[in-house]
Short mmCIF file of C-alpha atoms in Angstrom, two decimals:
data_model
loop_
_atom_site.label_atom_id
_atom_site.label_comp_id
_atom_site.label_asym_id
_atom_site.label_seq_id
_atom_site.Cartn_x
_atom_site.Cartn_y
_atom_site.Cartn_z
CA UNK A 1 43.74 122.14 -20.88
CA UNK A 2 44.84 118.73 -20.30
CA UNK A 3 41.40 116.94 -22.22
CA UNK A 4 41.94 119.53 -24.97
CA UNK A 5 45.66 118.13 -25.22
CA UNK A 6 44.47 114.77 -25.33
CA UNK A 7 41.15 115.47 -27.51
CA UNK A 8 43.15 117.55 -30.28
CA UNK A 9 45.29 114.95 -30.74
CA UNK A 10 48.20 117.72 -29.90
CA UNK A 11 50.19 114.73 -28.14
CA UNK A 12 53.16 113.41 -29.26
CA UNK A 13 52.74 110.32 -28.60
CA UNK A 14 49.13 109.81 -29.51
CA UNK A 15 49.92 110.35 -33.50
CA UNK A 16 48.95 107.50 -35.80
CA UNK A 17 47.49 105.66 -32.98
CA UNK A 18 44.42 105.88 -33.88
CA UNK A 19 44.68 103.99 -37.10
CA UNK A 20 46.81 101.27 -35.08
CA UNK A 21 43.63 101.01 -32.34
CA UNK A 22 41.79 100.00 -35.55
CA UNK A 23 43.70 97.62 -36.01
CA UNK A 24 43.50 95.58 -32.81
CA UNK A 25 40.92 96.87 -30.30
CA UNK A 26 43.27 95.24 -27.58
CA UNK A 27 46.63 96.37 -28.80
CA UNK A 28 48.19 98.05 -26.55
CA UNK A 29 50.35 101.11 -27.23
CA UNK A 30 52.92 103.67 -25.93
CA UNK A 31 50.72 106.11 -24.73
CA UNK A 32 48.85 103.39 -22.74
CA UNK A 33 51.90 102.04 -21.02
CA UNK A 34 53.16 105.76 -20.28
CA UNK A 35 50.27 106.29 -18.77
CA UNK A 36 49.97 102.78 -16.41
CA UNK A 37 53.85 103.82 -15.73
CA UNK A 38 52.81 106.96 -14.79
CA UNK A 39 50.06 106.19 -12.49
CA UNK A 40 51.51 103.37 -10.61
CA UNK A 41 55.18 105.00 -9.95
CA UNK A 42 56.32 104.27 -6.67
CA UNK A 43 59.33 106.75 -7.40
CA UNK A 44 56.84 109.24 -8.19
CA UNK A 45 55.05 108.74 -5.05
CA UNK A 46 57.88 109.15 -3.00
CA UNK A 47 59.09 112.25 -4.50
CA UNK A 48 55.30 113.28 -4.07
CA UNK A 49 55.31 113.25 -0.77
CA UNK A 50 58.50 114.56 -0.37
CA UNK A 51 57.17 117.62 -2.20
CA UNK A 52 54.26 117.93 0.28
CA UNK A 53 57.11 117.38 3.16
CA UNK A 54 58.28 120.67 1.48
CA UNK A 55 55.05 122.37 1.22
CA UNK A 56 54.81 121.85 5.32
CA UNK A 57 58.19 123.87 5.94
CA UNK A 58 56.49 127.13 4.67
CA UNK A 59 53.76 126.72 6.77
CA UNK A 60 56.17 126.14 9.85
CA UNK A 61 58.13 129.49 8.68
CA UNK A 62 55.10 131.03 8.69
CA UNK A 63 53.87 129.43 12.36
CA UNK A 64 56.96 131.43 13.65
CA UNK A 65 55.09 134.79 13.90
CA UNK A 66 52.91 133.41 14.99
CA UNK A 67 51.29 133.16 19.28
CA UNK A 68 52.43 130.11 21.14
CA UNK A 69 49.90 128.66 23.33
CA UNK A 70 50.96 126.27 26.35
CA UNK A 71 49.13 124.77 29.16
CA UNK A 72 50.47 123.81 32.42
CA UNK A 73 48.91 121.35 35.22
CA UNK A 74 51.42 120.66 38.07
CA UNK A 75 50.95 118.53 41.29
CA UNK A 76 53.59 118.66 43.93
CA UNK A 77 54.32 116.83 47.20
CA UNK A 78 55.95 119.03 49.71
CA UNK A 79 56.95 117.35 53.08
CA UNK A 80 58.50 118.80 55.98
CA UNK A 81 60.58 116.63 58.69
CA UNK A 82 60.23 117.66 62.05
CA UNK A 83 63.85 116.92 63.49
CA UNK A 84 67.52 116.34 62.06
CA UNK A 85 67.16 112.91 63.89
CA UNK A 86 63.60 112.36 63.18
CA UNK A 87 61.54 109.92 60.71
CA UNK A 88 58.62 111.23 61.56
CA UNK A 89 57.29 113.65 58.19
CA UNK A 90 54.74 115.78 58.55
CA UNK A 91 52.89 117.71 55.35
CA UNK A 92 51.38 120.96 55.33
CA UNK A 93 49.53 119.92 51.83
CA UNK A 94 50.33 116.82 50.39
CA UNK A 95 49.06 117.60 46.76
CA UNK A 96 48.62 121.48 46.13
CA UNK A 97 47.79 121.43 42.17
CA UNK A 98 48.78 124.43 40.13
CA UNK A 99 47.31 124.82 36.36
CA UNK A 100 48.75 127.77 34.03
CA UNK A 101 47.84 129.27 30.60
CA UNK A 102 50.71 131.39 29.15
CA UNK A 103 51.40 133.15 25.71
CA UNK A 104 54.77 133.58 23.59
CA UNK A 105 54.55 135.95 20.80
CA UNK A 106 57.30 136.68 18.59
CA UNK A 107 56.29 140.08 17.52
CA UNK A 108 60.36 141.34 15.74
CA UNK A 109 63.09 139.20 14.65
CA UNK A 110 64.75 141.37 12.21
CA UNK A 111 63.46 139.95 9.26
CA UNK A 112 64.50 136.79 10.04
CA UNK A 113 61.17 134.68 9.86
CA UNK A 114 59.93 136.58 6.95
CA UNK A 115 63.30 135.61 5.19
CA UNK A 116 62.44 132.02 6.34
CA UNK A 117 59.30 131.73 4.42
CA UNK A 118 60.71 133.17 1.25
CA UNK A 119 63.56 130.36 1.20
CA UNK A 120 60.80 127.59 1.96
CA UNK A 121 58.98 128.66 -0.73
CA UNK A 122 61.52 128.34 -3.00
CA UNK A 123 62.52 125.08 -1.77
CA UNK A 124 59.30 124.08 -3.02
CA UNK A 125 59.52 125.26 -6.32
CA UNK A 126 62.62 123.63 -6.39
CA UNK A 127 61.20 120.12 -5.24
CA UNK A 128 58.34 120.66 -7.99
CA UNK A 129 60.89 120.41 -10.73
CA UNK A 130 62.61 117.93 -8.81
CA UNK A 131 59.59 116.02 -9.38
CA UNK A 132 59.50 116.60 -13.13
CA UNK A 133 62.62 115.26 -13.40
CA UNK A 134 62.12 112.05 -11.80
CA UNK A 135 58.70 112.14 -13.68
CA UNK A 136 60.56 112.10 -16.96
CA UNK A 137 62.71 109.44 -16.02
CA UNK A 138 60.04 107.06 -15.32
CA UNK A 139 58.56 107.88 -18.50
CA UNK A 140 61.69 107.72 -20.43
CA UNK A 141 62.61 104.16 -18.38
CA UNK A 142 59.22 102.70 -19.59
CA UNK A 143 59.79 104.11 -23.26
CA UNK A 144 62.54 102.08 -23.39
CA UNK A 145 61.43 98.79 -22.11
CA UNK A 146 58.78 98.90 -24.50
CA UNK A 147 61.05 99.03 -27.29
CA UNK A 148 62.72 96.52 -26.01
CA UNK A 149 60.06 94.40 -25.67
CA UNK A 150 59.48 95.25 -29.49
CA UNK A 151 62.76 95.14 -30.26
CA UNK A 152 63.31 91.13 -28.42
CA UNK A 153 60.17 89.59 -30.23
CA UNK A 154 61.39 90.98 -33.88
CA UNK A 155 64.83 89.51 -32.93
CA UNK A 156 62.89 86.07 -31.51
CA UNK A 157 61.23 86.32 -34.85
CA UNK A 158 64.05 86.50 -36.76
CA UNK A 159 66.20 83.89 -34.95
CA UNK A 160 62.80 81.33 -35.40
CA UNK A 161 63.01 81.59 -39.15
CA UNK A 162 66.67 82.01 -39.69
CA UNK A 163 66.67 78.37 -37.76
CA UNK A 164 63.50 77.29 -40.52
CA UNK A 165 65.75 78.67 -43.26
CA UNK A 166 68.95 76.58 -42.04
CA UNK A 167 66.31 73.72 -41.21
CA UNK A 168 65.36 73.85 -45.28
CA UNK A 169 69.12 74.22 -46.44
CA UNK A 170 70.49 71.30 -44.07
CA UNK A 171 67.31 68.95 -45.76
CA UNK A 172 68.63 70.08 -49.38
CA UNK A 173 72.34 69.38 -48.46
CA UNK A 174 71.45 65.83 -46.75
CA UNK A 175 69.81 65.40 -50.14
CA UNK A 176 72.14 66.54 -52.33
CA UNK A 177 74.63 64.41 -50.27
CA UNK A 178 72.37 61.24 -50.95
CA UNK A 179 72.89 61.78 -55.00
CA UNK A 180 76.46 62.46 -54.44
CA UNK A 181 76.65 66.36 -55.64
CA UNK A 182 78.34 67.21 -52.20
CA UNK A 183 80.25 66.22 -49.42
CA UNK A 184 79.75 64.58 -45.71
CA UNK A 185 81.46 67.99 -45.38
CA UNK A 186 78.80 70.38 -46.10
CA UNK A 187 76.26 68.22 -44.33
CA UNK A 188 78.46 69.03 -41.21
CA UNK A 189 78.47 72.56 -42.14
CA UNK A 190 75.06 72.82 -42.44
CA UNK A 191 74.25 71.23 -39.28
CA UNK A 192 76.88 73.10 -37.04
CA UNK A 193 74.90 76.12 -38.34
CA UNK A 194 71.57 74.78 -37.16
CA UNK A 195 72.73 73.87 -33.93
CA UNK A 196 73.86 77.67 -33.86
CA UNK A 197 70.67 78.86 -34.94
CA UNK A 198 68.90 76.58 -32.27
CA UNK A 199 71.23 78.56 -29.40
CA UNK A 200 70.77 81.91 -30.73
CA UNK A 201 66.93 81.78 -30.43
CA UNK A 202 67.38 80.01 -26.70
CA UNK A 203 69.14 83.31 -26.27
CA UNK A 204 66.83 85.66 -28.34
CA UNK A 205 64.10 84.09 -25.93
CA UNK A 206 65.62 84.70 -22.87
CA UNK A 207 66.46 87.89 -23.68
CA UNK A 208 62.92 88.70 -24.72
CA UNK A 209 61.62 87.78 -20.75
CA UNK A 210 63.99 89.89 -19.45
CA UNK A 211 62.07 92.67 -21.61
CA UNK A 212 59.46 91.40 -20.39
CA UNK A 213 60.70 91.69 -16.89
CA UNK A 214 61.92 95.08 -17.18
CA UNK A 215 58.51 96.31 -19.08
CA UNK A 216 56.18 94.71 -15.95
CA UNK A 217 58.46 96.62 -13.21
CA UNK A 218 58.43 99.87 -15.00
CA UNK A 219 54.64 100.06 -16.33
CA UNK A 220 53.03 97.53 -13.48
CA UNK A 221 51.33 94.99 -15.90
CA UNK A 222 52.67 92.42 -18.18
CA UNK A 223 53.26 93.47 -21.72
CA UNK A 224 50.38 92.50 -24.18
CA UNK A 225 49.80 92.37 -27.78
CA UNK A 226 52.08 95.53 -28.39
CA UNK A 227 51.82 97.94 -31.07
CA UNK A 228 54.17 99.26 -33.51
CA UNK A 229 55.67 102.77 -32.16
CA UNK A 230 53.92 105.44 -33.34
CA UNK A 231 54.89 108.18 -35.86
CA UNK A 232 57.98 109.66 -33.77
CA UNK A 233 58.03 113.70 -33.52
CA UNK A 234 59.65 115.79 -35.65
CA UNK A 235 63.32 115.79 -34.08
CA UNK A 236 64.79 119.56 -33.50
CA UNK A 237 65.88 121.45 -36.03
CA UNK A 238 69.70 121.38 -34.84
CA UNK A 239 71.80 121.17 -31.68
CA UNK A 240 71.70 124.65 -31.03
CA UNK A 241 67.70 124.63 -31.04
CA UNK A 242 67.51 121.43 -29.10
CA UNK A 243 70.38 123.38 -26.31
CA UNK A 244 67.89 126.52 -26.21
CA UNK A 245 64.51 124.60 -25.59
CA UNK A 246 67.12 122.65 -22.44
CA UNK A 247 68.30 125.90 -21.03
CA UNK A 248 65.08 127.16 -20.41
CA UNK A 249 63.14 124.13 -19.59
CA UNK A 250 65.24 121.62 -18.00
CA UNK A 251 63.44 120.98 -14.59
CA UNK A 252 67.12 119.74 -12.99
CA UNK A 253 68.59 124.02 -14.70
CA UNK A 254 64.94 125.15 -12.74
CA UNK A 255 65.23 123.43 -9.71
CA UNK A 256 69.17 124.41 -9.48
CA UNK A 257 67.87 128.21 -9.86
CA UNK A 258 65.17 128.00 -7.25
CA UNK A 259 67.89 126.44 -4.97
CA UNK A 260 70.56 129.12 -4.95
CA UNK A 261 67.50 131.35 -4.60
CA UNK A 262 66.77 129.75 -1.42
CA UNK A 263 70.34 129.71 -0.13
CA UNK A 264 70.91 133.67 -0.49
CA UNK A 265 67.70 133.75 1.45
CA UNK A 266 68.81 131.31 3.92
CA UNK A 267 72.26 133.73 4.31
CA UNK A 268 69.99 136.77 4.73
CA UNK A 269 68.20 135.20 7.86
CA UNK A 270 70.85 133.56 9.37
CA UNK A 271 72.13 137.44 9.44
CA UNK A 272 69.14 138.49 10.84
CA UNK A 273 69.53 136.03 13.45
CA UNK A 274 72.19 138.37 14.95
CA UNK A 275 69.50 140.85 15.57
CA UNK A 276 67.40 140.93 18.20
CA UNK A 277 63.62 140.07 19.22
CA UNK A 278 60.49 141.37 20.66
CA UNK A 279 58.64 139.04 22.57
CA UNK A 280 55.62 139.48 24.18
CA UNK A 281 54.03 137.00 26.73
CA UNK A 282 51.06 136.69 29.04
CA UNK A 283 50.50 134.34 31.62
CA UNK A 284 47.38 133.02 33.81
CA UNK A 285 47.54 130.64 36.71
CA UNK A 286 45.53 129.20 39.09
CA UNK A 287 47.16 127.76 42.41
CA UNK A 288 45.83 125.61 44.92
CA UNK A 289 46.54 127.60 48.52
CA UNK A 290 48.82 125.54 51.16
CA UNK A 291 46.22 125.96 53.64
CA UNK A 292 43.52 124.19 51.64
CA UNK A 293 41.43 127.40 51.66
CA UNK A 294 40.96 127.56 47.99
CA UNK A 295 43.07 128.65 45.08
CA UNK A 296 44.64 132.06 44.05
CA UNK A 297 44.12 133.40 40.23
CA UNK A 298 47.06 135.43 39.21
CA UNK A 299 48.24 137.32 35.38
CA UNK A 300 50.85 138.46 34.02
CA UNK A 301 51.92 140.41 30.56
CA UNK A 302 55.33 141.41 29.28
CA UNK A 303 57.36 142.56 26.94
CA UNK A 304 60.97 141.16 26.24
CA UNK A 305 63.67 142.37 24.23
CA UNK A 306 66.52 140.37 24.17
CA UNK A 307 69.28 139.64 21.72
CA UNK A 308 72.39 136.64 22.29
CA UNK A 309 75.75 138.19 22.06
CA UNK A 310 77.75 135.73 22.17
CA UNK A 311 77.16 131.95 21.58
CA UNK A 312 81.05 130.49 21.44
CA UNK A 313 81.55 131.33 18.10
CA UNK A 314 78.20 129.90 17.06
CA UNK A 315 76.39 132.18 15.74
CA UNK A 316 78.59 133.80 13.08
CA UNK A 317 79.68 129.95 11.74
CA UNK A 318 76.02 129.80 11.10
CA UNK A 319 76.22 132.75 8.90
CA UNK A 320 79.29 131.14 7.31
CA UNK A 321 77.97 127.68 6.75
CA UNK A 322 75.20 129.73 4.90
CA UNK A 323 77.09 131.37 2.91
CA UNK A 324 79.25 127.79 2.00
CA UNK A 325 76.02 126.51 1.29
CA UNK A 326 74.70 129.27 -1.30
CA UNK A 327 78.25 129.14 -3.01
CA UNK A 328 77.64 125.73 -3.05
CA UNK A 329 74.46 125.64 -5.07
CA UNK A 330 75.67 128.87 -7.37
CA UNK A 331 78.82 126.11 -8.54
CA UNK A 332 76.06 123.27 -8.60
CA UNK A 333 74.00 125.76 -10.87
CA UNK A 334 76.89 126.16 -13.63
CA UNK A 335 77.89 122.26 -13.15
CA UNK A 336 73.85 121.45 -14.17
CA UNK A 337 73.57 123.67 -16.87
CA UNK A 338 77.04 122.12 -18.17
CA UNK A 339 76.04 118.62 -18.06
CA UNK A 340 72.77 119.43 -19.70
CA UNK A 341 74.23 121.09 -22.70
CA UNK A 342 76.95 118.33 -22.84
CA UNK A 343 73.59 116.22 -22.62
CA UNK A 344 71.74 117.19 -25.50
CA UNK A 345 74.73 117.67 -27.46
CA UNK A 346 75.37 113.75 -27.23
CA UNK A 347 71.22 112.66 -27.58
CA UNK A 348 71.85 115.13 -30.93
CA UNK A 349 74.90 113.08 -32.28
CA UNK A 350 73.21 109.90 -30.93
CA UNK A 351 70.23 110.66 -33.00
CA UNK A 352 72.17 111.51 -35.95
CA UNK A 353 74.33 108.40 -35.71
CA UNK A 354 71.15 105.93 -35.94
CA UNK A 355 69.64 108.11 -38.36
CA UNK A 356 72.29 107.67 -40.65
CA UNK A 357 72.68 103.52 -39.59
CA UNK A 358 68.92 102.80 -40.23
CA UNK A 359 69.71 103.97 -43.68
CA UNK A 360 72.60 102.34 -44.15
CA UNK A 361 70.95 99.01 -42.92
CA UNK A 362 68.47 98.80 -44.87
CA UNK A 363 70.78 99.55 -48.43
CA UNK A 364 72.97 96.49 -46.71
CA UNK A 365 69.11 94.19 -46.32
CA UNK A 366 68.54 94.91 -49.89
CA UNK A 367 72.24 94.09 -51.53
CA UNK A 368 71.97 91.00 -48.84
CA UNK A 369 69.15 89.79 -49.70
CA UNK A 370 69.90 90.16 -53.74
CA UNK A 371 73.19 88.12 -52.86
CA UNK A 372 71.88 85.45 -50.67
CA UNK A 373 68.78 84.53 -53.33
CA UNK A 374 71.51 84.36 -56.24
CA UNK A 375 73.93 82.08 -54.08
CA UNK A 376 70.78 79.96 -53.38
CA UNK A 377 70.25 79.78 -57.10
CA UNK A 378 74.09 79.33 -58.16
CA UNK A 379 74.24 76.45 -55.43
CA UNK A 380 71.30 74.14 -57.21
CA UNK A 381 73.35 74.86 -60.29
CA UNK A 382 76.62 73.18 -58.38
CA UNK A 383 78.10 76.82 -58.96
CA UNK A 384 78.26 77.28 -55.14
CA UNK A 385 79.12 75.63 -52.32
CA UNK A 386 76.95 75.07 -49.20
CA UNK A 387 79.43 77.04 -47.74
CA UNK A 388 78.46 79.86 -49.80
CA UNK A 389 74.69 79.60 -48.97
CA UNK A 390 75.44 79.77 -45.40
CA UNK A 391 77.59 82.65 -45.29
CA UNK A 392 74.96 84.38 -47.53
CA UNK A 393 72.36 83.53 -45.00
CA UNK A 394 74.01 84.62 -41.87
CA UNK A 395 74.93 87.85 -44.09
CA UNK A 396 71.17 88.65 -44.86
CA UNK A 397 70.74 87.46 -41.15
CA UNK A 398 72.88 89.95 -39.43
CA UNK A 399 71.90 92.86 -41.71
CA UNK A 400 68.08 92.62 -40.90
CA UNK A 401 68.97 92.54 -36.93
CA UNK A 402 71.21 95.55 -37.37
CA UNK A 403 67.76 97.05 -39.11
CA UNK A 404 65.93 95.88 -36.34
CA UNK A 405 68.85 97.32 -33.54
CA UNK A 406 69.30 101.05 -35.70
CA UNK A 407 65.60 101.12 -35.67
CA UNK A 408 65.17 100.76 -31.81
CA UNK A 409 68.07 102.99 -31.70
CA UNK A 410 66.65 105.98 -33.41
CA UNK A 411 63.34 106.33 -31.40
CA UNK A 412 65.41 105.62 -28.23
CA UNK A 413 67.63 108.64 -29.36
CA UNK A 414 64.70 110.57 -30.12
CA UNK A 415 63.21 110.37 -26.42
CA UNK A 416 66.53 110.76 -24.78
CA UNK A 417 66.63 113.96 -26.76
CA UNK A 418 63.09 115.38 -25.51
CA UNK A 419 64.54 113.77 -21.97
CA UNK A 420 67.50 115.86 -22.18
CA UNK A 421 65.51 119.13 -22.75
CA UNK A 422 63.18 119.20 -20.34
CA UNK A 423 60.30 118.37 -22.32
CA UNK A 424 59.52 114.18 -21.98
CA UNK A 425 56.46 114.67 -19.01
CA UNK A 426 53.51 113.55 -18.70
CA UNK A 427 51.94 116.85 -19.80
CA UNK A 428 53.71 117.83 -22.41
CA UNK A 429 52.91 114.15 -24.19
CA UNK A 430 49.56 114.80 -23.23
CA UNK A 431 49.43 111.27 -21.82
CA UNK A 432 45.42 110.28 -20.88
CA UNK A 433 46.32 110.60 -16.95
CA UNK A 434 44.92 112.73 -14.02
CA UNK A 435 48.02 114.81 -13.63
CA UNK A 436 49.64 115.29 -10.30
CA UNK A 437 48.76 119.18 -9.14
CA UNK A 438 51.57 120.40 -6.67
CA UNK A 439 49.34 123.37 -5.89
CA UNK A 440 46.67 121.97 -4.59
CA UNK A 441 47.98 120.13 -1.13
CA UNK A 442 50.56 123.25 -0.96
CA UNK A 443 47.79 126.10 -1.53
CA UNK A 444 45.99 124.15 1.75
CA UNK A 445 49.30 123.77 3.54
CA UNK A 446 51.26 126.70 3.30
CA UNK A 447 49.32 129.14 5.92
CA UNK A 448 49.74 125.98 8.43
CA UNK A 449 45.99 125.81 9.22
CA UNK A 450 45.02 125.23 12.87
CA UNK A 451 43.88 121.16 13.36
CA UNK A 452 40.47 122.34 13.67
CA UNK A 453 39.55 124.61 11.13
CA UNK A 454 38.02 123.44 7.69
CA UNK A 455 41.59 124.00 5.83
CA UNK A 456 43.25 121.25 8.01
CA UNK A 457 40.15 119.28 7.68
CA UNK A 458 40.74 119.61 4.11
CA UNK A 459 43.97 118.29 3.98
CA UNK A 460 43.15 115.43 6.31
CA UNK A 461 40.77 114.32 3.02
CA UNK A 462 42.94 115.33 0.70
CA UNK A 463 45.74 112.75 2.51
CA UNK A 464 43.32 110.37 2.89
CA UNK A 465 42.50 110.23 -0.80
CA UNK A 466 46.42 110.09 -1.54
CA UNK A 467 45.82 107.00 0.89
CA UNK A 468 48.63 108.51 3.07
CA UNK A 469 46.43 109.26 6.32
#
C-alpha cells in the first residue's frame, strides 16, 4: 500500500516535486528530509522500544496460566558433637546432595489473569498511538527547521542587497555632496544606514546557522541546496471539519481511549484478586541416603485451594488505587479531547491569520516598491531628500521580509493544522521510508515463546536487526 502511496503520487508532500527534481538533480526537498528525520529519530527509537517493552507485558500476562518449572540441587553439611564439653565433631555424612524437580500450575484465579492480558493489550494499543504522536512531532519539528532554513537564506538574501542598495545610494550622496546639491548631513545619513545594513546581515547570518543547526539535529545531515516548498495541501474546509477529522484520529484522543480501557480492566482483576486459586503442583526428588547406601526417589502431586483473607487492609486499597487510577484516565480522556479541539481551533485561526497577512504583504511590496522607485527619481530631481530615499528603502525593505515571514508562516500553520488532527505521519504523507510495523515484534511476542522454540529465535533476529540484541 505504502509503494502505491508513494508511486501514485497520492502524497502530500510529494506534489510538484517532481518538476522541482528537474530542476536540480541534487536539490534536496521536504519529502527527502522527512524521510532522513524519520529514519534516524532517536526519539522514535526510544518510544520503539518502549512499545516492544509493552508488547512483552502481554506475553507475561499470558505466562501466568501458565506451568512453572523449578529445579533444585542442595548440598548440606550436617555435624554432630559428641559432648556438651567436647570439640571433638563427628559426621554421619558430610555432604548428602539432594536434587528436586517440582511443578506450580495456576489452573483458577477468578478471572484475574485473563483480565490481565486484556489490559496489556490495550496498553499496547495505547503505546502504538503513543508512538504516532511522537512520530508526528518529529516530522512536524523537521518541517519547521526546513522552513527556517528557507526562510534565513531569503532574509540573508535580502539583508546582502538591501546593504548593495544603501552601498549605491551612499556613492550617489558622497557625489552629490562633491557638486554641492546636498549636505555633510545626508552623507551621514546615508552611512549610519549602511553601517545598519552591515549589522543586520551579521545577524541575518547568524541566524541562518542556527537554522542550520536546528535542521542537522532534527533530519541528521546538513542542509543542502534546498528546494522551494512544495504545492501545500488543500487546507480543511472549516474549523468544524478540521475538529471532526481530530476527534477521530488524534493518536494522543486514541491512546487516551485505549488507556481508560485498560484501567477498567485493571479494576476488574484487582477484584478478582479477592477470589481464590487452584493450584496444582507436582514434585520429584532424589536424595542422597545418610548412610551412603544410595539415594531415595520420591513424588508428589497436589491440589491447593487457597484464598488470602486478610492482608492489613491491603488488598481492598489495591482495588481502590485501581479504581483512582481508571477515574484518573476517564478525566485525562475529556482533558485530551479538550486541548485538541482548543488545538485545531487555534492552527485554524493561525492559518487564517497568515493567509490573510501574505496577502496583505504583498499589496504593501507593490505600493512600496512604486513609492521607493518614485522617491529615487524625485531625489535626482533635488525634489527629495536623501532622507526620503532611505526611509523609502527601509519601507520596501521591511515589507518584502514581512512577505518572506507571512509566507513561512502560512505553510507552518498549515502543518500544525494536519499536526493537530492526527494526520502529519509518516504514512499518511506517504514519505519514501520503510515504515515502522508495531505488529510484527508484538505478533512474535505476545504468546511469550519459550527461549528455544523458533518464535523466540525469531525475535532474537528480529532484535538483532533493530541492532538492540
Amino acid at each position: 500500500m505504502k509503494n502505491k502511496i508513494w508511486r501514485g503520487g497520492r502524497a502530500i508532500l510529494l506534489a510538484g516535486t517532481l518538476g522541482l527534481a528537474a530542476v536540480s538533480a541534487k536539490a534536496e526537498n521536504l519529502a527527502d528530509a522527512l524521510a532522513s528525520a524519520y529514519n534516524t529519530s532517536g526519539l522514535l527509537e526510544q518510544n520503539r522500544a518502549l512499545l516492544r517493552a509493552a508488547d512483552e507485558d502481554v506475553g507475561i500476562a499470558v505466562a501466568r496460566l501458565r506451568p512453572v518449572l523449578d529445579f533444585l540441587i542442595r548440598v548440606q553439611r550436617t555435624y554432630n558433637k559428641a559432648g556438651v564439653n567436647s570439640i571433638v565433631t563427628s559426621r554421619t555424612n558430610s555432604n548428602p546432595m539432594a536434587a528436586q524437580l517440582s511443578l506450580d500450575w495456576l489452573l483458577f484465579d477468578n478471572g484475574q489473569s485473563r483480565l490481565l492480558q486484556e489490559a496489556a493489550k490495550a496498553t499496547v494499543l495505547a503505546t502504538r498511538q503513543q508512538l504516532l504522536g511522537f512520530e508526528q512531532q518529529v516530522l512536524f519539528r523537521a518541517i519547521a527547521a526546513y522552513l527556517n532554513v528557507l526562510l534565513q537564506q531569503e532574509s540573508v538574501r535580502l539583508q546582502g542587497n538591501n546593504l548593495r542598495v544603501l552601498g549605491e545610494e551612499l556613492r550617489a550622496a558622497q557625489d552629490r555632496f562633491d557638486v554641492g546639491e546636498v549636505t555633510r548631513t545626508d552623507v551621514a545619513l546615508a552611512q549610519s544606514r549602511v553601517a545598519e545594513a552591515r549589522a543586520n546581515l551579521v545577524a541575518a547570518r547568524g541566524a541562518l546557522e542556527n537554522a542550520r543547526a536546528e535542521y542537522t539535529a532534527v533530519v541528521g545531515r546538513p542542509p543542502q541546496n534546498l528546494s522551494p516548498v512544495p504545492r501545500l495541501p488543500a487546507p480543511p474546509a472549516s474549523v468544524a471539519s478540521a475538529t471532526a477529522v481530530a476527534l477521530r484520529q488524534h493518536p494522543d484522543i486514541i491512546a487516551a481511549q485505549y488507556a481508560v480501557e485498560s484501567n477498567e480492566l485493571q479494576v476488574r482483576a484487582s477484584s478478582a484478586g479477592l477470589g481464590p486459586k487452584l493450584n496444582a503442583g507436582a514434585q520429584i526428588g532424589l536424595t542422597e541416603r545418610l548412610d551412603n547406601s544410595g539415594y531415595s526417589r520420591d513424588a508428589t502431586a497436589s491440589l491447593t485451594l487457597s484464598q488470602r483473607i486478610y492482608q492489613g487492609g491491603a488488598l481492598n486499597a489495591g482495588v481502590r488505587k485501581a479504581m483512582a487510577q481508571r477515574d484518573a484516565s476517564r478525566a485525562n480522556l475529556l482533558t485530551v479531547q479538550k486541548n485538541v479541539r482548543q488545538d485545531v481551533d487555534d492552527a485554524f485561526v493561525r492559518l487564517q491569520v497568515a493567509q490573510a497577512s501574505l496577502a496583505a504583504t504583498s499589496e504593501q511590496i507593490r505600493a512600496a516598491r512604486v513609492a521607493f522607485d518614485g522617491i529615487r527619481e524625485e531625489a535626482t530631481l533635488g525634489a527629495r531628500t536623501t532622507l526620503d530615499v532611505l526611509a523609502a528603502e527601509q519601507d520596501l525593505l521591511d515589507a518584502e521580509t514581512a512577505r518572506i515571514s507571512a509566507a513561512s508562516e502560512r505553510s507552518i500553520a498549515l502543518y500544525q493544522l494536519l499536526l493537530v488532527q492526527g494526520v502529519l505521519t509518516a504514512e499518511q504523507l506517504g514519505l519514501a521510508v520503510q515504515l515502522y510495523d508495531p505488529t510484527l515484534y508484538y505478533n512474535l511476542a505476545k504468546t511469550a515463546p519459550a527461549g528455544t522454540s523458533k518464535q523466540s529465535k525469531d525475535l532474537d533476529r528480529v532484535l538483532k536487526a533493530l541492532g538492540r540484541n
